[in-house]
Short mmCIF file of C-alpha atoms and ligand atoms in Angstrom, two decimals:
data_model
loop_
_atom_site.label_atom_id
_atom_site.label_comp_id
_atom_site.label_asym_id
_atom_site.label_seq_id
_atom_site.Cartn_x
_atom_site.Cartn_y
_atom_site.Cartn_z
CA UNK K 1351 109.45 105.13 117.70
CA UNK K 1352 109.32 102.48 120.06
CA UNK K 1353 107.05 99.29 119.81
CA UNK K 1354 103.19 99.24 119.22
CA UNK K 1355 101.15 101.69 121.64
CA UNK K 1356 97.30 101.74 122.06
CA UNK K 1357 96.74 104.91 123.81
CA UNK K 1358 93.04 105.69 123.23
CA UNK K 1359 90.35 104.59 121.12
CA UNK K 1360 90.94 104.16 117.52
CA UNK K 1361 90.76 106.72 115.96
CA UNK K 1362 91.37 108.82 119.28
CA UNK K 1363 90.08 112.37 120.02
CA UNK K 1364 92.58 114.73 118.03
CA UNK K 1365 91.89 111.90 114.92
CA UNK K 1366 87.83 112.41 115.38
CA UNK K 1367 88.45 116.10 115.29
CA UNK K 1368 90.30 116.06 112.29
CA UNK K 1369 88.15 113.83 110.50
CA UNK K 1370 85.22 116.39 111.12
CA UNK K 1371 87.29 118.92 109.44
CA UNK K 1372 88.25 116.08 106.67
CA UNK K 1373 84.40 115.43 106.08
CA UNK K 1374 83.80 119.38 105.72
CA UNK K 1375 86.78 119.92 103.38
CA UNK K 1376 87.07 116.76 101.31
CA UNK K 1377 84.74 114.71 99.35
CA UNK K 1378 83.56 111.42 100.85
CA UNK K 1379 84.07 109.59 97.35
CA UNK K 1380 87.81 109.69 98.84
CA UNK K 1381 87.67 106.98 101.07
CA UNK K 1382 89.45 106.33 103.85
CA UNK K 1383 90.30 102.43 105.52
CA UNK K 1384 91.29 103.67 108.94
CA UNK K 1385 90.86 107.15 110.25
CA UNK K 1386 93.55 108.31 112.28
CA UNK K 1387 95.44 110.93 111.19
CA UNK K 1388 99.46 110.32 110.90
CA UNK K 1389 101.64 112.55 112.54
CA UNK K 1390 105.46 110.25 111.60
CA UNK K 1391 106.05 106.95 110.69
CA UNK K 1392 109.14 104.52 110.24
CA UNK K 1393 110.04 101.13 108.97
CA UNK K 1394 107.04 99.40 110.38
CA UNK K 1395 105.31 101.79 112.88
CA UNK K 1396 102.54 104.46 111.73
CA UNK K 1397 102.33 107.21 114.68
CA UNK K 1398 99.09 109.12 115.16
CA UNK K 1399 98.06 112.34 116.23
CA UNK K 1400 96.99 111.16 119.44
CA UNK K 1401 100.12 109.37 120.06
CA UNK K 1402 98.73 105.54 119.12
CA UNK K 1403 101.51 103.78 117.24
CA UNK K 1404 100.10 101.40 114.93
CA UNK K 1405 101.87 98.38 113.30
CA UNK K 1406 101.90 99.20 109.55
CA UNK K 1407 101.20 95.82 107.50
CA UNK K 1408 100.14 97.96 104.65
CA UNK K 1409 102.98 99.94 103.41
CA UNK K 1410 100.73 102.95 102.08
CA UNK K 1411 99.40 99.97 99.76
CA UNK K 1412 102.79 98.70 98.53
CA UNK K 1413 104.65 102.23 98.32
CA UNK K 1414 107.13 102.13 101.12
CA UNK K 1415 108.35 98.96 100.57
CA UNK K 1416 112.05 100.30 101.79
CA UNK K 1417 110.29 101.63 104.67
CA UNK K 1418 108.66 104.86 105.72
CA UNK K 1419 111.04 108.18 105.71
CA UNK K 1420 113.91 105.98 105.00
CA UNK K 1421 116.45 107.86 105.95
CA UNK K 1422 118.45 107.26 102.67
CA UNK K 1423 115.60 108.78 100.43
CA UNK K 1424 115.19 111.39 103.29
CA UNK K 1425 118.79 112.63 102.65
CA UNK K 1426 118.32 112.26 98.67
CA UNK K 1427 115.19 114.34 98.76
CA UNK K 1428 116.41 117.18 101.11
CA UNK K 1429 119.83 117.36 98.88
CA UNK K 1430 117.97 117.75 95.71
CA UNK K 1431 115.52 120.09 96.73
CA UNK K 1432 118.20 122.23 97.60
CA UNK K 1433 119.72 122.11 94.13
CA UNK K 1434 116.70 122.49 92.04
CA UNK K 1435 113.19 121.13 92.59
CA UNK K 1436 111.78 121.47 88.59
CA UNK K 1437 113.04 122.32 85.59
CA UNK K 1438 110.51 120.03 83.78
CA UNK K 1439 112.81 117.29 81.75
CA UNK K 1440 111.31 118.10 78.36
CA UNK K 1441 112.48 121.94 78.49
CA UNK K 1442 115.95 121.20 80.54
CA UNK K 1443 116.75 117.82 81.40
CA UNK K 1444 118.48 116.35 84.25
CA UNK K 1445 120.70 113.46 85.15
CA UNK K 1446 118.56 111.70 87.75
CA UNK K 1447 115.55 111.19 85.61
CA UNK K 1448 118.29 109.25 83.02
CA UNK K 1449 119.85 107.43 85.77
CA UNK K 1450 116.60 106.45 86.88
CA UNK K 1451 115.69 105.43 83.28
CA UNK K 1452 118.74 103.21 83.08
CA UNK K 1453 118.74 101.44 86.48
CA UNK K 1454 114.64 100.51 85.34
CA UNK K 1455 116.33 99.05 81.82
CA UNK K 1456 118.77 97.43 83.72
CA UNK K 1457 116.80 96.03 86.45
CA UNK K 1458 113.85 94.76 84.35
CA UNK K 1459 113.86 91.45 82.49
CA UNK K 1460 115.57 90.76 79.52
CA UNK K 1461 118.97 91.69 78.40
CA UNK K 1462 117.65 92.95 75.12
CA UNK K 1463 117.66 96.77 74.49
CA UNK K 1464 115.30 99.01 76.20
CA UNK K 1465 113.99 102.61 76.87
CA UNK K 1466 112.22 104.02 79.81
CA UNK K 1467 110.37 107.23 80.35
CA UNK K 1468 108.76 108.93 84.12
CA UNK K 1469 105.08 109.88 84.67
CA UNK K 1470 103.61 110.70 88.08
CA UNK K 1471 101.63 107.55 89.00
CA UNK K 1472 100.65 104.50 88.21
CA UNK K 1473 97.16 105.12 86.11
CA UNK K 1474 99.67 107.64 83.98
CA UNK K 1475 102.21 104.59 83.37
CA UNK K 1476 99.39 102.81 82.18
CA UNK K 1477 98.05 105.40 79.89
CA UNK K 1478 101.26 105.72 78.46
CA UNK K 1479 101.90 101.64 78.23
CA UNK K 1480 98.90 101.45 76.21
CA UNK K 1481 99.46 104.58 73.75
CA UNK K 1482 102.88 102.94 72.85
CA UNK K 1483 101.14 99.75 72.13
CA UNK K 1484 98.42 101.38 69.84
CA UNK K 1485 101.04 103.54 68.39
CA UNK K 1486 103.41 100.52 67.29
CA UNK K 1487 101.25 98.06 66.80
CA UNK K 1488 98.67 99.87 64.43
CA UNK K 1489 96.03 98.22 66.39
CA UNK K 1490 93.38 99.27 68.60
CA UNK K 1491 91.80 96.80 71.28
CA UNK K 1492 93.40 95.97 74.66
CA UNK K 1493 92.85 93.14 76.69
CA UNK K 1494 92.58 93.18 80.32
CA UNK K 1495 91.34 90.79 82.64
CA UNK K 1496 88.72 90.39 85.48
CA UNK K 1497 89.99 91.06 89.16
CA UNK K 1498 92.64 93.66 87.44
CA UNK K 1499 93.02 96.98 88.52
CA UNK K 1500 94.96 99.69 86.59
CA UNK K 1501 93.95 102.90 87.99
CA UNK K 1502 91.26 105.93 88.44
CA UNK K 1503 91.87 107.55 85.21
CA UNK K 1504 89.49 107.02 82.53
CA UNK K 1505 91.48 104.51 80.46
CA UNK K 1506 92.69 102.84 83.40
CA UNK K 1507 89.49 102.99 84.57
CA UNK K 1508 88.22 101.19 81.90
CA UNK K 1509 90.92 98.56 81.99
CA UNK K 1510 90.08 97.90 85.73
CA UNK K 1511 87.71 95.09 86.22
CA UNK K 1512 85.81 96.27 89.33
CA UNK K 1513 82.91 98.22 89.25
CA UNK K 1514 82.07 99.08 92.98
CA UNK K 1515 83.81 101.26 93.74
CA UNK K 1516 86.07 102.35 90.65
CA UNK K 1517 83.51 102.53 87.72
CA UNK K 1518 80.21 103.01 88.90
CA UNK K 1519 78.29 106.03 87.73
CA UNK K 1520 81.80 107.16 85.60
CA UNK K 1521 81.12 105.87 82.56
CA UNK K 1522 81.18 105.95 79.36
CA UNK K 1523 84.38 104.24 79.76
CA UNK K 1524 86.99 103.91 76.71
CA UNK K 1525 86.53 101.89 73.94
CA UNK K 1526 88.33 99.00 72.41
CA UNK K 1527 89.01 97.37 75.91
CA UNK K 1528 88.03 93.86 76.20
CA UNK K 1529 88.26 91.90 79.14
CA UNK K 1530 88.82 88.15 79.42
CA UNK K 1531 89.21 85.60 82.70
CA UNK K 1532 91.94 85.63 85.21
CA UNK K 1533 93.64 82.56 86.20
CA UNK K 1534 92.49 81.70 89.83
CA UNK K 1535 93.59 78.06 91.07
CA UNK K 1536 91.41 78.04 94.32
CA UNK K 1537 88.13 78.77 92.16
CA UNK K 1538 89.47 77.05 89.54
CA UNK K 1539 88.91 79.34 86.72
CA UNK K 1540 90.49 81.47 83.88
CA UNK K 1541 92.25 77.92 82.31
CA UNK K 1542 94.85 79.47 79.65
CA UNK K 1543 93.00 77.78 76.96
CA UNK K 1544 90.18 79.04 77.69
CA UNK K 1545 91.20 82.43 78.01
CA UNK K 1546 92.93 82.15 74.78
CA UNK K 1547 89.92 80.81 73.17
CA UNK K 1548 87.70 83.51 74.40
CA UNK K 1549 90.04 86.36 73.23
CA UNK K 1550 90.36 84.76 70.02
CA UNK K 1551 86.73 84.32 69.71
CA UNK K 1552 85.68 87.47 71.25
CA UNK K 1553 88.07 90.33 69.91
CA UNK K 1554 90.17 88.18 67.67
CA UNK K 1555 94.12 87.68 67.35
CA UNK K 1556 94.62 89.88 64.75
CA UNK K 1557 93.03 93.04 66.38
CA UNK K 1558 94.68 93.26 69.30
CA UNK K 1559 97.61 95.80 69.90
CA UNK K 1560 98.48 94.79 73.99
CA UNK K 1561 97.34 92.52 76.66
CA UNK K 1562 97.88 94.18 79.86
CA UNK K 1563 98.01 91.88 82.93
CA UNK K 1564 99.49 91.95 86.56
CA UNK K 1565 101.39 89.07 87.25
CA UNK K 1566 99.27 88.97 90.77
CA UNK K 1567 96.12 90.36 90.84
CA UNK K 1568 96.77 93.11 93.55
CA UNK K 1569 93.59 94.99 94.43
CA UNK K 1570 91.86 91.86 92.75
CA UNK K 1571 93.35 89.89 96.37
CA UNK K 1572 96.57 88.87 95.21
CA UNK K 1573 95.41 86.25 93.20
CA UNK K 1574 98.65 84.16 91.76
CA UNK K 1575 97.71 82.81 88.32
CA UNK K 1576 98.44 79.04 88.04
CA UNK K 1577 102.27 77.98 86.95
CA UNK K 1578 102.74 78.95 83.09
CA UNK K 1579 99.76 80.96 82.59
CA UNK K 1580 101.75 84.12 82.20
CA UNK K 1581 104.27 82.42 80.19
CA UNK K 1582 101.56 80.74 78.16
CA UNK K 1583 100.09 84.06 77.44
CA UNK K 1584 103.01 85.56 76.68
CA UNK K 1585 103.59 83.32 73.76
CA UNK K 1586 100.15 83.46 72.51
CA UNK K 1587 100.93 87.56 72.55
CA UNK K 1588 104.27 86.82 70.31
CA UNK K 1589 102.78 84.66 68.00
CA UNK K 1590 99.26 87.16 67.90
CA UNK K 1591 101.78 89.79 67.13
CA UNK K 1592 100.13 91.68 70.27
CA UNK K 1593 102.22 93.05 73.13
CA UNK K 1594 102.44 92.15 76.47
CA UNK K 1595 102.07 94.55 78.98
CA UNK K 1596 103.10 93.61 82.56
CA UNK K 1597 101.66 95.86 85.10
CA UNK K 1598 104.49 95.62 88.08
CA UNK K 1599 103.01 98.76 90.16
CA UNK K 1600 101.76 96.69 93.12
CA UNK K 1601 103.76 93.89 92.55
CA UNK K 1602 107.13 95.17 91.45
CA UNK K 1603 110.58 96.82 93.40
CA UNK K 1604 111.22 93.90 95.55
CA UNK K 1605 108.07 93.21 96.82
CA UNK K 1606 107.86 89.39 95.69
CA UNK K 1607 111.57 88.67 96.56
CA UNK K 1608 112.60 89.57 93.27
CA UNK K 1609 112.77 92.79 91.21
CA UNK K 1610 109.71 92.18 89.32
CA UNK K 1611 106.97 89.26 89.80
CA UNK K 1612 107.17 88.46 86.74
CA UNK K 1613 110.49 87.16 86.82
CA UNK K 1614 109.21 84.24 89.24
CA UNK K 1615 107.39 82.99 85.78
CA UNK K 1616 110.49 83.49 83.50
CA UNK K 1617 108.35 86.26 81.71
CA UNK K 1618 110.19 88.85 79.60
CA UNK K 1619 107.14 91.82 78.98
CA UNK K 1620 107.31 93.60 75.92
CA UNK K 1621 106.09 96.91 77.77
CA UNK K 1622 106.24 97.04 81.86
CA UNK K 1623 104.79 99.59 84.34
CA UNK K 1624 106.03 100.66 87.50
CA UNK K 1625 105.13 103.16 90.29
CA UNK K 1626 104.26 103.00 93.78
CA UNK K 1627 107.33 101.58 95.91
CA UNK K 1628 109.60 103.08 92.53
CA UNK K 1629 109.46 106.52 94.75
CA UNK K 1630 109.89 105.39 98.24
CA UNK K 1631 106.98 107.34 98.83
CA UNK K 1632 107.57 110.35 96.46
CA UNK K 1633 105.01 110.14 93.28
CA UNK K 1634 106.66 108.78 90.45
CA UNK K 1635 105.67 106.09 87.74
CA UNK K 1636 107.89 104.42 85.13
CA UNK K 1637 107.12 103.00 81.37
CA UNK K 1638 109.96 100.38 80.44
CA UNK K 1639 109.88 98.50 76.94
CA UNK K 1640 111.56 97.17 73.92
CA UNK K 1641 113.81 100.32 72.29
CA UNK K 1642 112.03 99.38 69.02
CA UNK K 1643 108.39 100.01 70.70
CA UNK K 1644 109.44 102.70 72.91
CA UNK K 1645 111.36 104.95 69.70
CA UNK K 1646 108.74 104.10 67.68
CA UNK K 1647 106.52 107.14 69.05
CA UNK K 1648 107.37 110.50 67.06
CA UNK K 1649 109.18 113.26 69.19
CA UNK K 1650 106.88 115.07 71.51
CA UNK K 1651 104.30 112.19 71.90
CA UNK K 1652 105.22 110.93 75.22
CA UNK K 1653 105.93 113.23 78.49
CA UNK K 1654 104.12 115.39 80.99
CA UNK K 1655 105.04 118.74 82.83
CA UNK K 1656 106.00 116.84 86.30
CA UNK K 1657 106.67 113.29 84.96
CA UNK K 1658 110.07 112.53 86.57
CA UNK K 1659 110.26 115.08 88.92
CA UNK K 1660 113.82 115.98 90.22
CA UNK K 1661 112.95 114.83 93.93
CA UNK K 1662 110.95 111.94 93.08
CA UNK K 1663 113.98 110.73 90.70
CA UNK K 1664 116.38 111.62 93.46
CA UNK K 1665 114.03 109.46 95.79
CA UNK K 1666 113.92 106.58 93.33
CA UNK K 1667 117.78 106.23 92.94
CA UNK K 1668 117.83 105.87 96.64
CA UNK K 1669 115.02 103.34 96.63
CA UNK K 1670 117.20 101.09 94.12
CA UNK K 1671 120.47 101.63 95.95
CA UNK K 1672 118.60 100.40 99.75
CA UNK K 1673 117.14 97.56 98.04
CA UNK K 1674 120.16 96.19 96.72
CA UNK K 1675 122.43 97.04 99.92
CA UNK K 1676 119.83 96.07 102.05
CA UNK K 1677 119.41 92.66 100.44
CA UNK K 1678 115.78 93.35 100.47
CA UNK K 1679 115.12 90.91 97.60
CA UNK K 1680 116.00 88.03 99.91
CA UNK K 1681 114.19 89.84 103.14
CA UNK K 1682 111.40 90.07 100.93
CA UNK K 1683 111.21 86.19 100.39
CA UNK K 1684 111.88 85.48 104.24
CA UNK K 1685 108.85 87.92 105.42
CA UNK K 1686 106.94 85.83 103.13
CA UNK K 1687 107.91 82.34 104.43
CA UNK K 1688 107.13 83.91 108.12
CA UNK K 1689 103.98 85.27 106.92
CA UNK K 1690 102.64 82.05 105.32
CA UNK K 1691 104.06 79.70 108.16
CA UNK K 1692 101.93 81.63 110.52
CA UNK K 1693 99.03 81.88 108.86
CA UNK K 1694 98.69 78.84 106.71
CA UNK K 1695 97.18 76.48 109.73
CA UNK K 1696 94.46 78.48 109.69
CA UNK K 1697 93.41 77.37 106.13
CA UNK K 1698 89.87 75.10 107.18
CA UNK K 1699 87.42 73.62 104.55
CA UNK K 1700 85.00 74.71 106.73
CA UNK K 1701 86.09 78.69 106.39
CA UNK K 1702 86.59 81.13 107.07
CA UNK K 1703 90.21 81.07 105.92
CA UNK K 1704 90.01 79.41 102.29
CA UNK K 1705 93.31 80.18 101.16
CA UNK K 1706 96.56 81.65 102.07
CA UNK K 1707 98.34 82.83 98.86
CA UNK K 1708 100.82 85.08 97.34
CA UNK K 1709 104.65 85.58 97.05
CA UNK K 1710 107.44 86.90 99.00
CA UNK K 1711 105.91 89.84 101.33
CA UNK K 1712 102.53 90.09 99.10
CA UNK K 1713 100.80 87.58 101.03
CA UNK K 1714 96.99 87.58 101.25
CA UNK K 1715 94.08 85.52 102.87
CA UNK K 1716 90.74 85.02 101.47
CA UNK K 1717 88.00 84.62 103.62
CA UNK K 1718 84.99 82.11 102.35
CA UNK K 1719 81.73 80.40 103.18
CA UNK K 1720 80.29 77.34 102.19
CA UNK K 1721 81.10 76.18 98.60
CA UNK K 1722 84.04 78.90 98.45
CA UNK K 1723 81.58 81.97 98.37
CA UNK K 1724 83.02 85.22 99.27
CA UNK K 1725 82.64 86.41 102.97
CA UNK K 1726 83.57 89.92 102.85
CA UNK K 1727 81.80 90.53 106.03
CA UNK K 1728 84.56 88.14 107.81
CA UNK K 1729 87.14 90.22 106.24
CA UNK K 1730 85.77 93.48 107.17
CA UNK K 1731 85.50 91.87 110.73
CA UNK K 1732 88.77 90.74 110.91
CA UNK K 1733 90.33 94.04 109.29
CA UNK K 1734 88.40 96.09 112.14
CA UNK K 1735 89.51 93.48 115.03
CA UNK K 1736 93.19 94.39 114.02
CA UNK K 1737 92.98 98.11 113.48
CA UNK K 1738 91.34 98.22 116.91
CA UNK K 1739 94.13 96.70 118.61
CA UNK K 1740 96.87 98.49 116.44
CA UNK K 1741 97.51 96.96 113.36
CA UNK K 1742 97.02 98.14 109.94
CA UNK K 1743 95.93 95.57 107.37
CA UNK K 1744 94.34 96.12 103.85
CA UNK K 1745 91.20 94.42 102.58
CA UNK K 1746 91.42 93.68 98.75
CA UNK K 1747 89.37 91.37 96.39
CA UNK K 1748 87.11 91.41 93.98
CA UNK K 1749 84.41 90.37 96.48
CA UNK K 1750 86.25 92.56 99.34
CA UNK K 1751 86.78 89.16 100.98
CA UNK K 1752 90.20 89.04 101.38
CA UNK K 1753 92.73 90.24 103.78
CA UNK K 1754 96.20 91.63 102.49
CA UNK K 1755 99.69 92.18 103.94
CA UNK K 1756 102.18 94.46 102.13
CA UNK K 1757 104.51 95.14 105.08
CA UNK K 1758 107.69 97.65 104.49
CA UNK K 1759 110.69 94.99 103.63
CA UNK K 1760 112.50 97.04 106.36
CA UNK K 1761 110.25 95.90 109.19
CA UNK K 1762 111.81 94.57 112.31
CA UNK K 1763 111.19 90.83 113.09
CA UNK K 1764 109.37 91.64 116.20
CA UNK K 1765 107.04 94.11 114.87
CA UNK K 1766 106.24 91.81 111.88
CA UNK K 1767 105.86 88.66 114.51
CA UNK K 1768 103.59 90.99 116.79
CA UNK K 1769 101.13 92.26 114.17
CA UNK K 1770 100.82 88.33 112.44
CA UNK K 1771 100.23 87.36 116.21
CA UNK K 1772 97.11 89.81 116.02
CA UNK K 1773 95.68 89.15 112.71
CA UNK K 1774 96.17 85.19 114.13
CA UNK K 1775 93.81 86.26 116.69
CA UNK K 1776 91.68 88.23 114.62
CA UNK K 1777 91.26 85.45 111.99
CA UNK K 1778 90.56 82.22 114.84
CA UNK K 1779 87.54 84.63 116.03
CA UNK K 1780 86.30 84.51 112.31
C1 PLP T 1805 98.37 97.31 89.62
C2 PLP T 1805 98.23 98.92 89.91
N1 PLP T 1805 98.20 99.02 88.77
C3 PLP T 1805 97.63 100.35 88.64
C4 PLP T 1805 97.56 101.14 89.54
C5 PLP T 1805 97.32 102.61 89.79
O1 PLP T 1805 98.36 103.22 90.30
P1 PLP T 1805 98.04 105.00 90.99
O2 PLP T 1805 97.33 104.88 92.08
O3 PLP T 1805 99.56 105.44 91.41
O4 PLP T 1805 97.43 105.70 89.79
C6 PLP T 1805 97.40 100.56 91.06
C7 PLP T 1805 97.24 101.07 92.25
O5 PLP T 1805 96.72 100.59 93.17
C8 PLP T 1805 97.92 98.86 91.00
O6 PLP T 1805 97.91 97.94 91.70
#
């Protein structure tokens, strides 16, 4: 696949036709960012059914860090599919599952004894991390944060901080979930002392089973907490006998230039969740944690029919290998520098570009009006201009006023430059 190419209106006629079938077959509740139907994809390009080729700055929401249909992932899946496709690990195990857990245990922060197990999605990983935290501590309360997103199942949705579109009308929510402010340096809010006072006052330290936190708020708009905030939270958890659950589902697997984003803050989680890029496009999630906590649960208390499916495990093993052999941690850092250098000059106290922030290849632009008020309309305009020119960017943010960039870590430099140039132009138009 060669270069960006926009041959038709976006969406083109064949996508419009498929969109009609979609509308008759799939509920509107399953939203769509850009209604072009994809036929094939590579590292950094998506080709649609009308022959348009779009530059991919979204990676399927942080899933294809190693590129779409990465050859080593395709080969590993093909080989595994020819051997066996499913046994259920709890019925008769297989090596691939164990090997993925070994890699997660080895690469996740901390040199202590760890265990991992595998599920199908991020939400399922979150659900299980909370199950373990409650079981191991004998406590009920879970603290989550403003701007937090943890998935769409009942408990994960209850932990999520944004009502529209994720929660409205879907209650009642799971009990014993409490919310605290998240550190947001741009808006000067969520300072550590205030957060701790809030938790101690509204929940009580001795009731907290776990504190679940994203090291960078992903759906919340790539909000990076102030330096030391995450470490301070970890220290408070240790004192309170609460477990720190770090949700690395969006920020992990090399995205920020480290295997896991909490490493930048020197934080070692008690429990950690992964998914998204772990499977290089195949559905898989993981829960990794201190062996004493993970071994607390009785036999048969954890698992699921499809968790750690052999095809997804084969893909995940290929993903680990690609990140290492292609030096993608360093590449993520370099991509971050390119993106930040390119966009930083657009920051203007008068708006609309209020701040450029993030880590590694996880960079966002927050669009604001006077007094740093959120400007979601500007974000939508910028995204639409990019889409029309064949560049896929995603919006994010609790207020919908953020453009987030998550290019595949394998994207060629020329495609990244071209995509950023178009984004820059769209931002300048405001
Ligand atoms: C930080 C975080 N946690 C959990 C989830 C939920 O993952 P999934 O959509 O695979 O259930 C997401 C998805 O965007 C996420 O970004």
